[in-house]
XYZ file of C-alpha atoms in Angstrom:
566
model
C 64.298 29.189 119.992
C 61.379 30.299 117.796
C 59.684 31.819 120.869
C 62.739 33.900 121.748
C 63.025 35.229 118.192
C 59.324 36.119 118.168
C 59.624 37.938 121.507
C 62.681 39.888 120.248
C 60.880 40.768 117.022
C 57.906 42.032 119.000
C 60.080 44.174 121.263
C 61.798 45.777 118.277
C 58.496 46.396 116.527
C 57.101 48.011 119.677
C 60.179 50.240 119.999
C 60.028 51.373 116.384
C 56.315 51.969 116.602
C 56.954 54.748 119.163
C 59.879 56.261 117.218
C 59.371 59.898 116.146
C 61.235 63.149 115.584
C 61.739 63.694 119.329
C 63.418 60.306 119.630
C 65.765 61.225 116.764
C 66.637 64.505 118.442
C 67.382 62.772 121.762
C 69.625 60.171 120.102
C 71.536 62.792 118.125
C 71.954 64.948 121.239
C 73.209 61.986 123.278
C 75.699 60.908 120.602
C 76.835 64.500 120.111
C 77.424 64.951 123.848
C 79.450 61.737 124.086
C 81.474 62.734 121.022
C 82.152 66.220 122.425
C 83.292 64.780 125.776
C 85.707 62.452 123.987
C 86.990 65.299 121.802
C 87.316 67.754 124.702
C 89.223 65.485 127.110
C 92.607 65.443 125.415
C 95.779 65.699 127.497
C 97.153 69.162 128.208
C 100.459 70.217 126.646
C 102.247 69.901 129.985
C 101.391 68.424 133.365
C 99.506 70.942 135.567
C 101.797 70.187 138.533
C 104.752 71.536 136.569
C 102.991 74.908 136.514
C 101.925 74.788 140.155
C 105.492 75.273 141.488
C 107.650 76.646 138.705
C 110.787 78.185 140.276
C 112.882 76.533 142.954
C 113.274 78.423 146.251
C 116.279 78.196 148.541
C 115.745 76.493 151.890
C 117.048 79.490 153.862
C 116.368 83.195 153.464
C 118.315 86.091 154.921
C 116.742 88.809 157.115
C 115.193 91.546 155.021
C 115.093 89.347 151.942
C 112.986 86.658 150.358
C 114.233 83.213 149.545
C 116.487 82.995 146.488
C 114.704 81.653 143.407
C 116.247 79.758 140.517
C 115.230 78.062 137.318
C 114.568 74.314 137.711
C 117.256 73.803 135.035
C 119.999 74.717 137.536
C 118.675 74.100 141.056
C 120.407 75.184 144.251
C 123.638 73.304 144.835
C 124.589 73.408 141.154
C 126.374 76.258 139.327
C 124.342 78.656 137.220
C 124.714 78.640 133.443
C 127.741 80.708 132.480
C 127.810 80.459 128.686
C 126.960 78.583 125.521
C 128.756 75.299 126.184
C 130.752 75.543 122.962
C 132.212 72.246 121.757
C 134.775 72.569 118.933
C 135.184 69.663 116.488
C 136.597 66.556 118.148
C 135.430 67.492 121.648
C 133.995 64.465 123.537
C 130.219 64.616 123.935
C 130.395 64.157 127.708
C 132.333 67.406 128.239
C 130.492 70.558 129.298
C 132.109 72.783 126.672
C 133.418 76.311 127.189
C 131.428 79.486 127.720
C 132.252 80.984 124.331
C 131.723 84.512 123.005
C 130.629 86.312 119.830
C 133.547 84.804 117.904
C 132.305 81.299 118.665
C 128.772 82.251 117.624
C 130.023 83.409 114.227
C 132.144 80.270 113.803
C 128.979 78.310 114.553
C 127.206 80.340 111.854
C 129.859 79.444 109.271
C 129.789 75.769 110.238
C 133.317 75.731 111.670
C 131.825 74.710 115.025
C 129.314 71.891 114.454
C 125.736 71.709 115.702
C 124.735 69.449 118.567
C 124.389 65.752 117.903
C 121.150 65.002 116.043
C 120.641 68.547 114.741
C 120.732 69.016 110.977
C 121.136 72.044 108.706
C 122.433 73.065 105.308
C 125.861 73.677 106.846
C 125.535 77.342 107.816
C 122.960 79.720 109.213
C 121.096 81.991 106.784
C 120.666 85.761 106.881
C 118.008 87.542 104.824
C 117.306 91.263 104.616
C 113.957 92.834 103.728
C 113.637 96.161 101.921
C 110.121 97.457 101.385
C 107.342 95.262 100.071
C 109.148 92.935 97.671
C 112.885 93.443 98.261
C 113.954 90.237 100.008
C 117.675 89.492 99.647
C 119.545 86.419 100.871
C 123.200 86.895 101.768
C 126.010 84.361 101.461
C 127.711 83.711 104.795
C 131.123 83.768 103.078
C 130.427 87.301 101.804
C 129.376 88.443 105.270
C 132.553 86.956 106.732
C 134.500 88.947 104.137
C 132.798 92.154 105.265
C 133.623 91.369 108.901
C 137.317 91.046 108.036
C 137.423 94.165 105.832
C 135.533 96.501 108.180
C 137.219 95.094 111.285
C 140.729 95.396 109.830
C 140.029 98.910 108.545
C 138.933 100.101 111.992
C 141.815 98.352 113.734
C 144.368 99.824 111.322
C 142.998 103.289 112.075
C 143.359 102.722 115.814
C 139.662 102.542 116.692
C 138.993 101.331 120.233
C 135.391 102.377 120.899
C 133.122 102.273 117.841
C 129.602 103.690 118.017
C 127.077 101.830 115.841
C 124.215 104.166 114.980
C 122.108 102.101 112.599
C 118.630 100.571 112.407
C 118.409 96.783 112.315
C 120.612 95.879 109.360
C 123.240 93.488 108.117
C 125.876 96.168 108.677
C 124.866 96.345 112.348
C 125.608 92.637 112.864
C 128.813 92.812 110.809
C 130.143 95.673 112.952
C 129.170 93.840 116.144
C 131.030 90.649 115.202
C 133.962 92.652 113.825
C 134.413 94.193 117.263
C 134.849 90.747 118.824
C 137.422 89.644 116.222
C 139.356 92.922 115.892
C 139.445 94.092 119.492
C 137.265 97.203 119.612
C 134.261 97.935 121.827
C 130.943 98.266 119.925
C 128.670 100.951 121.362
C 125.068 100.235 120.364
C 123.162 103.523 120.123
C 119.367 103.381 119.603
C 118.448 104.836 116.227
C 116.573 108.077 115.397
C 118.042 110.153 118.241
C 117.797 113.966 118.121
C 121.166 115.341 116.980
C 121.908 116.978 120.318
C 121.132 113.755 122.205
C 123.334 111.745 119.826
C 126.218 114.152 120.383
C 125.821 113.823 124.154
C 125.758 110.027 123.939
C 128.900 109.932 121.791
C 130.687 112.105 124.349
C 129.434 110.078 127.321
C 130.613 106.810 125.761
C 133.959 108.270 124.565
C 133.441 106.965 121.018
C 136.447 107.429 118.727
C 134.763 105.958 115.620
C 131.217 106.019 114.267
C 129.322 103.785 111.849
C 126.105 105.458 110.689
C 123.742 105.752 107.762
C 124.789 108.334 105.207
C 122.883 111.556 105.763
C 121.447 110.468 109.130
C 123.552 112.949 111.135
C 125.179 116.342 110.436
C 128.856 115.408 110.376
C 130.025 119.012 110.725
C 128.148 119.475 114.039
C 129.115 116.061 115.402
C 132.752 116.498 114.375
C 133.005 119.807 116.239
C 131.095 118.648 119.329
C 132.678 115.199 119.818
C 136.380 115.802 120.417
C 137.288 112.106 120.600
C 135.825 111.211 117.177
C 138.504 110.267 114.605
C 136.834 107.882 112.165
C 133.439 107.759 110.408
C 132.127 105.014 108.132
C 128.954 105.746 106.167
C 126.585 102.970 105.112
C 124.832 103.952 101.890
C 121.674 102.509 100.344
C 122.027 101.206 96.788
C 119.852 103.984 95.391
C 122.243 106.654 96.724
C 125.609 105.117 95.896
C 126.113 107.312 92.838
C 126.787 110.267 95.160
C 130.143 111.172 96.691
C 129.966 110.505 100.425
C 133.700 110.800 101.125
C 133.605 114.587 101.345
C 134.697 116.017 104.696
C 132.894 119.226 105.801
C 134.913 122.406 106.188
C 136.297 123.056 109.633
C 136.978 119.407 110.533
C 139.305 118.476 107.660
C 142.224 116.353 108.807
C 140.598 115.587 112.157
C 138.114 112.952 110.994
C 138.724 110.289 108.348
C 135.547 109.553 106.359
C 135.039 106.212 104.567
C 132.126 104.564 102.784
C 131.211 100.981 103.664
C 130.502 99.596 100.202
C 133.643 101.185 98.755
C 135.794 99.560 101.417
C 134.258 96.194 100.556
C 134.641 96.698 96.789
C 138.313 97.649 97.152
C 138.970 94.232 98.727
C 136.821 92.246 96.297
C 139.486 89.696 95.286
C 141.833 89.229 98.225
C 140.806 89.567 101.847
C 142.383 88.383 105.095
C 140.989 85.503 107.091
C 139.360 86.071 110.434
C 142.038 86.314 113.116
C 142.512 83.451 115.530
C 141.294 83.966 119.082
C 143.860 85.826 121.128
C 142.732 86.634 124.640
C 139.376 87.885 125.824
C 137.101 89.629 123.328
C 136.145 93.224 124.225
C 132.928 94.256 125.945
C 129.751 95.541 124.271
C 128.085 98.780 125.410
C 124.274 99.120 125.484
C 122.225 102.254 126.134
C 118.977 101.866 128.101
C 116.415 104.601 127.387
C 112.759 105.013 128.316
C 112.291 106.300 124.780
C 114.323 107.948 122.041
C 115.749 111.318 123.080
C 115.613 110.614 126.818
C 118.546 110.273 129.219
C 120.287 106.918 128.734
C 121.758 104.495 131.249
C 125.070 103.191 129.881
C 125.656 99.489 130.542
C 128.760 97.572 129.516
C 128.319 93.813 129.085
C 131.223 91.411 128.974
C 131.324 88.658 126.382
C 130.439 86.178 129.127
C 127.345 88.203 130.028
C 126.115 87.955 126.423
C 127.068 84.284 126.075
C 125.325 83.372 129.339
C 122.185 85.311 128.407
C 122.075 83.723 124.952
C 122.701 80.214 126.279
C 119.971 80.606 128.902
C 117.437 81.698 126.275
C 118.302 78.649 124.150
C 117.917 76.168 127.002
C 114.770 77.769 128.476
C 112.615 76.257 125.736
C 111.637 72.564 125.914
C 113.359 70.327 123.381
C 110.585 70.124 120.736
C 110.105 73.917 120.749
C 113.736 75.055 120.570
C 115.240 77.009 117.705
C 116.289 74.819 114.792
C 117.562 75.118 111.234
C 114.047 75.033 109.753
C 112.972 78.180 111.638
C 112.766 81.709 110.236
C 113.418 84.247 112.995
C 112.249 87.872 112.779
C 113.600 90.444 115.266
C 110.801 93.029 115.152
C 112.392 94.993 117.984
C 115.727 96.817 117.822
C 119.121 95.113 118.166
C 119.988 97.754 120.773
C 117.661 95.843 123.134
C 119.784 93.056 124.646
C 116.808 90.652 124.716
C 116.270 91.046 120.975
C 119.995 90.790 120.232
C 120.515 87.697 122.409
C 117.541 85.953 120.765
C 119.009 86.850 117.360
C 122.349 85.374 118.414
C 120.505 82.274 119.642
C 118.809 81.903 116.256
C 122.144 82.228 114.450
C 123.718 79.721 116.839
C 120.969 77.210 115.987
C 121.430 77.788 112.209
C 117.975 79.313 111.822
C 117.240 81.836 109.086
C 117.431 85.375 110.509
C 115.237 87.929 108.713
C 116.536 91.472 109.188
C 114.023 94.248 108.644
C 114.897 97.881 109.329
C 111.222 98.394 110.253
C 111.769 97.291 113.828
C 111.280 98.941 117.195
C 108.734 99.623 119.952
C 105.215 99.973 118.552
C 106.003 98.747 115.031
C 103.045 97.420 113.014
C 103.772 93.691 112.914
C 101.377 93.120 110.011
C 103.276 95.577 107.814
C 106.692 94.333 108.961
C 105.827 90.762 107.913
C 103.802 91.316 104.748
C 106.494 89.873 102.431
C 107.931 87.195 104.752
C 106.692 84.214 106.732
C 108.545 83.968 110.064
C 108.084 81.004 112.386
C 109.528 82.861 115.411
C 109.385 86.583 116.208
C 110.392 88.857 119.059
C 108.426 92.068 119.615
C 108.169 94.833 122.184
C 105.248 95.108 124.592
C 104.087 98.170 122.626
C 103.907 96.129 119.411
C 102.077 93.276 121.122
C 99.529 95.665 122.668
C 98.994 97.352 119.292
C 98.438 93.994 117.581
C 96.030 92.881 120.311
C 93.957 96.070 120.243
C 93.694 96.152 116.448
C 92.586 92.520 116.225
C 90.193 92.642 119.185
C 88.264 95.616 117.782
C 87.722 93.721 114.524
C 85.740 90.938 116.275
C 82.122 92.078 115.966
C 80.031 89.099 114.862
C 78.520 86.597 117.276
C 79.968 83.615 115.380
C 83.513 84.990 115.655
C 83.045 85.624 119.360
C 81.790 82.025 119.778
C 84.821 80.661 117.910
C 87.128 82.772 120.086
C 85.384 81.497 123.225
C 85.803 77.861 122.184
C 89.539 78.290 121.580
C 89.868 80.151 124.879
C 88.297 77.093 126.593
C 90.909 74.918 124.927
C 93.707 77.136 126.264
C 92.150 77.100 129.718
C 92.250 73.293 129.561
C 95.999 73.507 128.866
C 96.043 72.855 125.115
C 97.035 75.133 122.277
C 94.092 75.096 119.825
C 94.599 73.213 116.582
C 92.639 73.200 113.338
C 89.526 71.060 113.632
C 86.375 70.518 111.639
C 84.569 73.110 113.777
C 87.356 75.711 113.486
C 87.424 75.280 109.728
C 83.687 75.889 109.572
C 83.931 78.977 111.795
C 87.529 80.061 112.349
C 88.301 82.695 115.008
C 89.623 86.071 113.922
C 93.349 85.866 113.180
C 95.905 88.671 113.074
C 97.550 89.279 109.722
C 101.092 88.170 110.589
C 103.286 86.907 107.766
C 102.648 86.155 104.124
C 101.788 82.553 105.097
C 99.081 82.675 107.812
C 99.502 80.183 110.607
C 103.225 79.636 110.082
C 104.252 81.624 113.170
C 104.799 79.168 116.019
C 106.481 81.223 118.734
C 106.137 84.879 119.762
C 108.510 86.484 122.298
C 107.304 89.680 124.014
C 109.596 91.832 126.168
C 108.545 93.977 129.097
C 111.228 96.562 129.906
C 111.331 96.926 133.685
C 110.447 100.363 135.007
C 109.923 102.041 131.624
C 106.136 102.485 131.587
C 105.466 99.970 128.819
C 101.856 98.926 128.077
C 100.620 96.289 130.527
C 99.664 92.921 129.087
C 97.335 90.830 131.205
C 97.194 87.050 131.102
C 93.922 87.389 129.185
C 95.672 89.583 126.597
C 98.373 86.931 126.185
C 95.691 84.264 125.819
C 94.035 86.316 123.076
C 97.369 86.752 121.286
C 97.837 82.984 121.218
C 94.514 82.702 119.388
C 95.107 85.661 117.092
C 98.565 84.437 115.986
C 98.034 80.656 116.325
C 101.344 80.523 118.182
C 102.736 80.046 121.652
C 103.594 83.255 123.497
C 106.514 83.932 125.864
C 106.326 87.041 128.069
C 109.723 88.177 129.389
C 110.908 90.676 131.975
C 114.016 92.515 130.774
C 116.260 95.028 132.536
C 119.132 97.376 131.737
C 121.894 95.423 133.469
C 120.765 91.929 132.481
C 121.815 90.429 129.142
C 118.845 88.642 127.610
C 116.051 88.493 130.176
C 115.530 88.363 133.920
C 112.661 85.895 133.653
C 110.201 84.616 131.088
C 107.016 82.571 131.149
C 106.784 78.854 130.514
C 105.940 78.225 126.869
C 103.066 75.931 127.956
C 101.629 78.269 130.599
C 98.258 79.244 129.089
C 96.552 80.053 132.391
C 94.416 83.155 132.782
C 94.030 85.116 135.994
C 91.478 87.680 137.074
C 93.454 90.933 136.840
C 92.506 94.530 136.179
C 93.076 96.030 132.747
C 96.181 97.946 133.927
C 97.849 94.934 135.590
C 100.734 93.033 134.008
C 100.704 89.278 133.775
C 103.388 87.367 135.671
C 106.833 86.815 134.113
C 107.448 83.156 134.827
C 110.722 82.008 136.376
C 114.297 83.327 136.311
C 116.490 82.143 133.460
C 119.189 79.607 134.217
C 121.988 82.198 134.012
C 120.872 84.082 137.137
C 119.071 83.837 140.457
C 116.538 86.238 141.897
C 115.455 87.502 145.280
C 113.350 90.328 146.734
C 114.854 92.868 149.134
C 112.927 94.945 151.692
C 112.006 98.526 150.814
C 110.490 101.234 153.060
C 107.004 100.312 151.808
C 107.398 96.545 151.322
C 108.653 93.979 153.834
C 109.312 90.269 153.360
C 107.914 87.685 155.755
C 107.498 83.929 155.912
C 103.997 84.295 154.468
C 104.607 86.950 151.819
C 107.568 87.781 149.597
C 107.560 91.312 148.197
C 110.193 93.983 147.574
C 112.838 95.325 145.193
C 113.889 92.724 142.610
C 117.604 91.864 142.899
C 119.332 89.538 140.422
C 122.800 88.009 140.334
C 124.552 85.647 137.969
C 126.685 85.312 134.858
C 124.326 87.330 132.611
C 124.221 90.323 134.994
C 126.572 93.246 134.367
C 128.764 93.549 137.448
C 127.513 90.222 138.831
C 124.564 91.665 140.796
C 121.979 94.355 140.147
C 118.870 95.779 141.782
C 116.239 96.437 139.122
C 114.601 99.339 140.925
C 111.101 97.868 140.541
C 109.006 96.128 143.162
C 107.971 92.540 142.577
C 106.346 89.659 144.355
C 106.621 85.882 144.263
C 103.246 84.281 143.613
C 102.012 80.984 145.006
C 103.112 79.213 141.824
C 106.656 80.604 142.325
C 106.538 82.997 139.392
C 107.723 86.599 139.538
C 105.248 89.453 139.024
C 104.974 93.163 139.630
C 103.386 94.244 142.883
């Protein structure tokens, strides 16, 4: 035994005798490499095979068409999603529920219709409005319900059937929308800031007999003379201007148009107000106007309540369980409510009892940093213009080598299928972040809409990857169209892959939502074959106005069964 100990002691002494700074460096390098391998081999957020074949193709295709593609949620042989699956109190859990409409969404907001089993909230959804830098106001749901009854009853009593809503994103916009469902008039959603002549043309084209607009936003005398069908106007007035008399009717149209002021109607019914009417028949449709930009010719699209319910339900179910809207979320619509994708996501947030933050500073190209400087949203929806603006502004601010290295390391993490998280290295040298929200890092989900055929800025897969790093959130890129409520398709929330595309090439748009199916139809310049699917995008389903629509843009189905522009 003594000999073995002596031999071991000699071996150790010999080893230490040759120990120097190079040996230390080699040991540290070896340990560092092993540690990095262990750190860098975490599981991806989803299995790669789930991204390899995302949509489900039909087994048969018709001549001149591609196969029909569907969301894996509702594969071929099963019906598409047709609504929200509303389950009133006492409904057995195993039932599918009914499609529902805007009335059911508001009853869900008030708590009359309960949340799904396991979901918790304070009892109602929450609605907050933002005015300027510090003016954040929370509204009681009971007070909003009162406004719905007062405004809805006033319009119904005056015989309104088609009510144009010409407002920026506001509480009054949502109140008028829900009032239409309860009091049987058709809301016509007109994009804000139109030239007066264009607004007059749109009111005539949509046959509006009532108008809700911001006080002073339009010349009533001109509109009253030019729009023969107009009989009722309700002004919404900011608090700073309520000392003025807005009930005055211009000369020349007296007796033809009845002018009312929103806040005065509400104040007159301060004590007693009627309850919301019980459902009686089908709620009226909602009219949207699809424009390339403000002042341009508009395509008028009329959605049924089922179209909106199906589009909203599909957006809710498209997210995996852990990432879905919930009562702890704060949702910011940074695009206009006149965009059906933004409105359906807002309805989805209300349906899930999330807090909806309404900011009138919303629309294509809005500065997201300014729009969120006094709030801290966890979910936001923006236009492609806003996303491109945010990306360009943040990218140009990355100038140092250390910031570029930090960005590269987080890009490697995304390439490996993992959303980067805060680590010791990222805390030492954090990548450049965009200034989004008063609480950095709180944003967890960013929806971006591409409006089909309207020359919006292209966002490549590399741009989307950068946005995930800049905002520390997951990004969903959606394809939207005039005659589709919600979206045609949107990317998988865990799809972080990057492709080699040119700077003017859009990324893919994921898979169709569960409320519709999609195919490609031959055009003079594009033909489908067994090897290649390319052509005009055609969609059909419950969220499509008229049941089926050709989008008028050419698309292709990629090898991973995602839809993309040609």
